[in-house]
CSV table of C-alpha atoms in Angstrom, one decimal:
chain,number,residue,atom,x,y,z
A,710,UNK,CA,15.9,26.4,38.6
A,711,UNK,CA,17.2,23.8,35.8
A,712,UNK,CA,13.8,21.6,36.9
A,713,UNK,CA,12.1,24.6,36.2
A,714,UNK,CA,13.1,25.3,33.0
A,715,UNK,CA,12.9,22.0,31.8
A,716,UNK,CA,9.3,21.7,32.7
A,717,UNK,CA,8.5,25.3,30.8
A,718,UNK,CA,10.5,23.5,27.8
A,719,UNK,CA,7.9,21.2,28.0
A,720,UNK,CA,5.3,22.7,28.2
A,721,UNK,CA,6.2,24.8,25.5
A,722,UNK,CA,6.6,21.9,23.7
A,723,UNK,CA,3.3,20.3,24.0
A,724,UNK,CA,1.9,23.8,23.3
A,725,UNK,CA,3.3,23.8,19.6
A,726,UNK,CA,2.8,20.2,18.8
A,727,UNK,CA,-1.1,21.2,19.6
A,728,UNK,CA,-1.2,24.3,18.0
A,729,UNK,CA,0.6,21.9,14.7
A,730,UNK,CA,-1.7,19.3,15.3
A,731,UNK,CA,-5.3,21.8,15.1
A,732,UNK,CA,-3.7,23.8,12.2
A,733,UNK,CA,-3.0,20.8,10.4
A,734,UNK,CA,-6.4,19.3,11.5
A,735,UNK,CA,-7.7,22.4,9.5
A,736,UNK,CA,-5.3,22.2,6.6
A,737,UNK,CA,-6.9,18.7,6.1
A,738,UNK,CA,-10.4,19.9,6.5
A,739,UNK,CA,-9.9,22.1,3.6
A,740,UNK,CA,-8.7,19.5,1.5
A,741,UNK,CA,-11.7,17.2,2.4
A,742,UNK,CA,-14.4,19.8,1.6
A,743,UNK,CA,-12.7,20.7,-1.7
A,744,UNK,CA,-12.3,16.4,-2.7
A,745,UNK,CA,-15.2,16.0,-1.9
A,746,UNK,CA,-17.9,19.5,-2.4
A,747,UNK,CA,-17.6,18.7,-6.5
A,748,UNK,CA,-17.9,15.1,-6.2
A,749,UNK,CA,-21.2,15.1,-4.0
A,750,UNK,CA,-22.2,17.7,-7.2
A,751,UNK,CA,-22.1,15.3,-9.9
A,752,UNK,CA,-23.2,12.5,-7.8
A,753,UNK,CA,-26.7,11.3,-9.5
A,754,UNK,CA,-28.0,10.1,-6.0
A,755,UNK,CA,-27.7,13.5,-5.2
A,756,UNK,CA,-31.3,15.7,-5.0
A,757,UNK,CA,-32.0,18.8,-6.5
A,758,UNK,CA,-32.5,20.7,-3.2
A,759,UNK,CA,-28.5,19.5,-2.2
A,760,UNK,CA,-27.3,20.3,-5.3
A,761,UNK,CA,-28.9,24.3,-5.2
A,762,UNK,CA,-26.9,24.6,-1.4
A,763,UNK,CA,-23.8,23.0,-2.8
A,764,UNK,CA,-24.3,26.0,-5.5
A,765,UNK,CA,-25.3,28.6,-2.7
A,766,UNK,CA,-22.0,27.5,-0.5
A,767,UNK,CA,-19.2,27.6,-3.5
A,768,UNK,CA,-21.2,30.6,-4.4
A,769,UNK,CA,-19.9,32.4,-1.2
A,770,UNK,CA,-16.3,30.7,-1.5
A,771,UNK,CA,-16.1,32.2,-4.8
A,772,UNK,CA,-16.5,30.0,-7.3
A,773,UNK,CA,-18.6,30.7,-10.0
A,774,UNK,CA,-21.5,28.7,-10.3
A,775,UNK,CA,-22.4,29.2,-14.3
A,776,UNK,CA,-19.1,27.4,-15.1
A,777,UNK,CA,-19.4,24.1,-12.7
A,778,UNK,CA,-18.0,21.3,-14.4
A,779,UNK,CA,-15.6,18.0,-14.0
A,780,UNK,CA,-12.7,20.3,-14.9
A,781,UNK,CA,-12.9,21.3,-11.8
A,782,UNK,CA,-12.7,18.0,-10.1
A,783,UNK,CA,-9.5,17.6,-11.8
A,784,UNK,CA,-7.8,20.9,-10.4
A,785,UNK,CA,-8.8,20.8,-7.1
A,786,UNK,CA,-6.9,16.9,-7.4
A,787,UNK,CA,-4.1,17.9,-8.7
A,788,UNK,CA,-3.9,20.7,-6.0
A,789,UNK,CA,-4.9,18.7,-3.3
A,790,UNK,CA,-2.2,15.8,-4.4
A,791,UNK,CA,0.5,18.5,-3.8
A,792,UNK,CA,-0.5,19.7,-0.2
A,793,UNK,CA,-1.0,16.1,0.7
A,794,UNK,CA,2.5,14.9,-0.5
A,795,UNK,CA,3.9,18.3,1.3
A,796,UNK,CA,1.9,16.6,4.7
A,797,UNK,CA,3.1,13.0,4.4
A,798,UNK,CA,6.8,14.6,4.2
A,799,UNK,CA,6.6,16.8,7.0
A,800,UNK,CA,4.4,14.6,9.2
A,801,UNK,CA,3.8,10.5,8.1
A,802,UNK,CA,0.3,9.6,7.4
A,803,UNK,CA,-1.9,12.2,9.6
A,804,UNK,CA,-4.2,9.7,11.1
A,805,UNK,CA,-7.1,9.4,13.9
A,806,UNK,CA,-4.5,10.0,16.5
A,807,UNK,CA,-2.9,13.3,15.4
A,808,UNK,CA,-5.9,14.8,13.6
A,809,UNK,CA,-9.2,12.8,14.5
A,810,UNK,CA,-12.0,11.7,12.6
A,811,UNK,CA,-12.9,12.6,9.9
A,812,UNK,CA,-9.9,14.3,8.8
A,813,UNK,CA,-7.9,11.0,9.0
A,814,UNK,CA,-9.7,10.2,5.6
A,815,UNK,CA,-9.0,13.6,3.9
A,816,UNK,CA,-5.1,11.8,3.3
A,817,UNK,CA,-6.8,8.5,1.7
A,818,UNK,CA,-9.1,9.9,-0.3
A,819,UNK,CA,-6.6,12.3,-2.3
A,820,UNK,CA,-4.6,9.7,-2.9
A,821,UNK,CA,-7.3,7.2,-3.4
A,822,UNK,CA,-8.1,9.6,-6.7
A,823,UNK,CA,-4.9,10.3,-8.0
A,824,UNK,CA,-2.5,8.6,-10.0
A,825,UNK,CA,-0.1,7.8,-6.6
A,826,UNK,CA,-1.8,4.8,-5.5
A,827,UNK,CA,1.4,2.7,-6.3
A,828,UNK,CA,3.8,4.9,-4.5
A,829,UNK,CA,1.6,5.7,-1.6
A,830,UNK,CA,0.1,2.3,-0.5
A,831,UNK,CA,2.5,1.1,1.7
A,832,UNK,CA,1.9,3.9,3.8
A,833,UNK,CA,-1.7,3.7,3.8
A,834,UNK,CA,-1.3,0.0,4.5
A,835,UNK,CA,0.7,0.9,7.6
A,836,UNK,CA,-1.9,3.5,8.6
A,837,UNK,CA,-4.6,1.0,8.5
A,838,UNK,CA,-2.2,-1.7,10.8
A,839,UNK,CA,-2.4,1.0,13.3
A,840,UNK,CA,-5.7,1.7,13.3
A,841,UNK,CA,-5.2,5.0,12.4
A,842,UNK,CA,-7.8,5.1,9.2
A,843,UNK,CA,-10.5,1.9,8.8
A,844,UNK,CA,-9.3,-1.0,7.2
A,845,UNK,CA,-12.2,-0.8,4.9
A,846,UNK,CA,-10.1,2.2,3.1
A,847,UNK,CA,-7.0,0.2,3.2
A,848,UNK,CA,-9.1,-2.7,0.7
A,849,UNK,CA,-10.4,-0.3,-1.1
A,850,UNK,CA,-7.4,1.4,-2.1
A,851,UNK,CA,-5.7,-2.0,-2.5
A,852,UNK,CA,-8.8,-3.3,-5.3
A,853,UNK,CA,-8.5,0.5,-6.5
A,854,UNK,CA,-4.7,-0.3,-7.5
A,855,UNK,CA,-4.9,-4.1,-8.6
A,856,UNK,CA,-7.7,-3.3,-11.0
A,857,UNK,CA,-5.6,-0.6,-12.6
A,858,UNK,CA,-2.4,-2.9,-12.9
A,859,UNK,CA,-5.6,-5.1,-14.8
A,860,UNK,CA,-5.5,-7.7,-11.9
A,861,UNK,CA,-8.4,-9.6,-10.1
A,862,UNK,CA,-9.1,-7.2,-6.7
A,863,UNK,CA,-9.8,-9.1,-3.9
A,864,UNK,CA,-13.2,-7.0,-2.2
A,865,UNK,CA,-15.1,-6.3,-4.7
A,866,UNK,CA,-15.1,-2.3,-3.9
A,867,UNK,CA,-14.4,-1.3,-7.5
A,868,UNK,CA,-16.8,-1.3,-10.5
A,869,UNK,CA,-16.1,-0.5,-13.8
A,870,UNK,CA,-18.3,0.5,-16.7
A,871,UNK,CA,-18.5,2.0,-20.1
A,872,UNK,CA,-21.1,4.0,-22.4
A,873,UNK,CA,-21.1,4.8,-26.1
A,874,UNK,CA,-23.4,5.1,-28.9
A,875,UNK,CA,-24.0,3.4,-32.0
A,876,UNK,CA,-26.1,4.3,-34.7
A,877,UNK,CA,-28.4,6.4,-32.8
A,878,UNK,CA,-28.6,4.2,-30.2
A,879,UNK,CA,-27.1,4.2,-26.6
A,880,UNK,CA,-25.3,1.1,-24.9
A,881,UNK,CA,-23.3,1.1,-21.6
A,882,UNK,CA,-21.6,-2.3,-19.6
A,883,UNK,CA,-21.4,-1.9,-15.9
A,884,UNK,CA,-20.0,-5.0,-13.9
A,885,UNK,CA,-18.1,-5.4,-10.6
A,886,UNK,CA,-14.3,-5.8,-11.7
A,887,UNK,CA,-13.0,-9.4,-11.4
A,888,UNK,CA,-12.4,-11.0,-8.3
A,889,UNK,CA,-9.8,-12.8,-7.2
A,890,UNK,CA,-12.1,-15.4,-5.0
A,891,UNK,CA,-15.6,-14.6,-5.7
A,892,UNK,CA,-16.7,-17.4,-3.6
A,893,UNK,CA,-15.2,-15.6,-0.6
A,894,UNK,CA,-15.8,-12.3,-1.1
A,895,UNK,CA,-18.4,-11.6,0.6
A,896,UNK,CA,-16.4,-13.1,4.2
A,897,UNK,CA,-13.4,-11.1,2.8
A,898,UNK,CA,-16.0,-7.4,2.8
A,899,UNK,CA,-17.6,-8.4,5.9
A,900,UNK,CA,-13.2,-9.2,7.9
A,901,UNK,CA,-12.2,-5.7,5.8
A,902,UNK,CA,-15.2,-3.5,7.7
A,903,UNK,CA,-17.6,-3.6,4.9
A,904,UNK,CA,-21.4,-3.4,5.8
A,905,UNK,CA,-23.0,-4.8,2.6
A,906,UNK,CA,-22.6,-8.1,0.5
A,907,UNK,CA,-21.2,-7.7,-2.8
A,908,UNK,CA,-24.9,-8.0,-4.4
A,909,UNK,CA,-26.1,-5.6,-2.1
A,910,UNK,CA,-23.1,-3.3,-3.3
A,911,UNK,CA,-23.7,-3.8,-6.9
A,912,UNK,CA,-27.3,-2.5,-6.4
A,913,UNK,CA,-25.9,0.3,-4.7
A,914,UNK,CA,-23.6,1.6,-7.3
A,915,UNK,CA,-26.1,0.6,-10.2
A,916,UNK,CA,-29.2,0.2,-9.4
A,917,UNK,CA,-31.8,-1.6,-7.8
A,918,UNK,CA,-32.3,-3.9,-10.9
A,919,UNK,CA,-28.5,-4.5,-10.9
A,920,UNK,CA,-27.4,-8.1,-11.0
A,921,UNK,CA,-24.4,-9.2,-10.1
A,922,UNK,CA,-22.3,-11.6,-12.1
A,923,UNK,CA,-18.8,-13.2,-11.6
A,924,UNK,CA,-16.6,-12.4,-14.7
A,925,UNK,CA,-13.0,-13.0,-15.2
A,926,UNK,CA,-9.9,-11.1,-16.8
A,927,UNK,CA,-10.7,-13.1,-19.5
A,928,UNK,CA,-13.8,-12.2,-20.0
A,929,UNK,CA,-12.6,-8.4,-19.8
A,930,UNK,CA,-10.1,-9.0,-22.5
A,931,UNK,CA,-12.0,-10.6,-24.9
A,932,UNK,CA,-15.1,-8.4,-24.1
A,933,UNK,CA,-17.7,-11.5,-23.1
A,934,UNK,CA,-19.1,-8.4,-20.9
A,935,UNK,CA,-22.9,-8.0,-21.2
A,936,UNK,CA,-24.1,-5.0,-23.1
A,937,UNK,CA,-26.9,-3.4,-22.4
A,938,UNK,CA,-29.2,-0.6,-24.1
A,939,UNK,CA,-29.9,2.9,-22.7
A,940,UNK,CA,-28.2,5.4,-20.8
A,941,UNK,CA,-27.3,4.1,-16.8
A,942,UNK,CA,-30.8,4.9,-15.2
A,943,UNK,CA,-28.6,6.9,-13.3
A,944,UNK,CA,-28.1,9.7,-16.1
């Protein structure tokens, strides 16, 4: 008798650590779609035809479609950051093993656009140890938080840029953030999971007529960064 209610303990058991697991499988889902529905909006690679079904799906969520703007990147982030923080206290980092894929990203990329990369990181380190997220994320987080402490990153994940105008006239800089090795980076993309060279990415996040070139903090500081005319072609 004591066997058998042992096993029904179990059992029971396993039952509600499933039934946590798929809600919080959803939970993240949610929070994915809403980091990243916005986003995919504004995102000048994106085509006309994507942007009128983003429109058509918030549409039916809700949202009011005449009034789509950045501001609402912002609140769904600083909602999102909440839940997430809520999640990492209740559960750890809710990786490919509790949750699966993609929803093991929904965590990172929160985070990855808040101001929390500093507290957070260790964790995510941890979680990309394990396997449980890429490593790739890991790195990119890592350069994501150097750059904002005004330090050299180390895979050349994060660009930086800036536009203005002057007199009538439009000028922008866009440049890969300094690198701690630039020599090596590409071998340090290709060991952290990256698919592309660091001129490859450049072109990617630019351009095709991008060109890369290796600038320092120094160069930062005492703005030797090139300037060029025009709006990003992007815009």
């Amino acid at each position: 008798m004591i066997k058998k209610i042992s096993f029904l303990v179990l059992v029971l058991t396993i039952l509600n650590a499933c039934i946590s697991n798929r809600n919080l499988k959803n939970e993240l889902k949610d929070i994915y779609y809403w980091d990243q529905i916005y986003r995919e909006y504004f995102d000048d690679s994106t085509s006309a035809k994507r942007k009128s079904e983003i429109k058509n799906e918030l549409f039916k969520k809700g949202v009011d479609t005449a009034k789509i703007n950045w501001k609402l990147v912002v609140e769904k982030d600083s909602a999102n950051i909440i839940k997430v923080e809520k999640i990492i206290a209740e559960y750890g980092y809710p990786g490919k093993s509790m949750v699966g894929k993609p929803e093991n990203k929904a965590v990172w990329l929160v985070i990855q656009h808040s101001k929390k990369i500093g507290k957070y990181l260790p964790l995510i380190k941890e979680a990309g140890k394990k396997k449980e997220i890429p490593f790739r994320q890991v790195a990119t987080m890592e350069d994501r938080y150097l750059m904002d402490q005004g330090k050299e990153q180390i895979y050349g994940s994060q660009g930086y840029g800036s536009f203005w105008s002057e007199e009538g006239k439009d000028y922008r800089t866009e440049y890969i953030w300094p690198i701690k090795d630039p020599e090596n980076v590409n071998k340090k993309r290709k060991e952290a999971g990256f698919t592309n060279t660091i001129e490859e990415y450049g072109k990617e996040i630019y351009g095709k007529d991008f060109v890369y070139k290796v600038y320092t903090l120094d160069d930062v500081k005492n703005n030797k960064i090139e300037i060029k005319e025009g709006k990003h072609p992007n815009h």
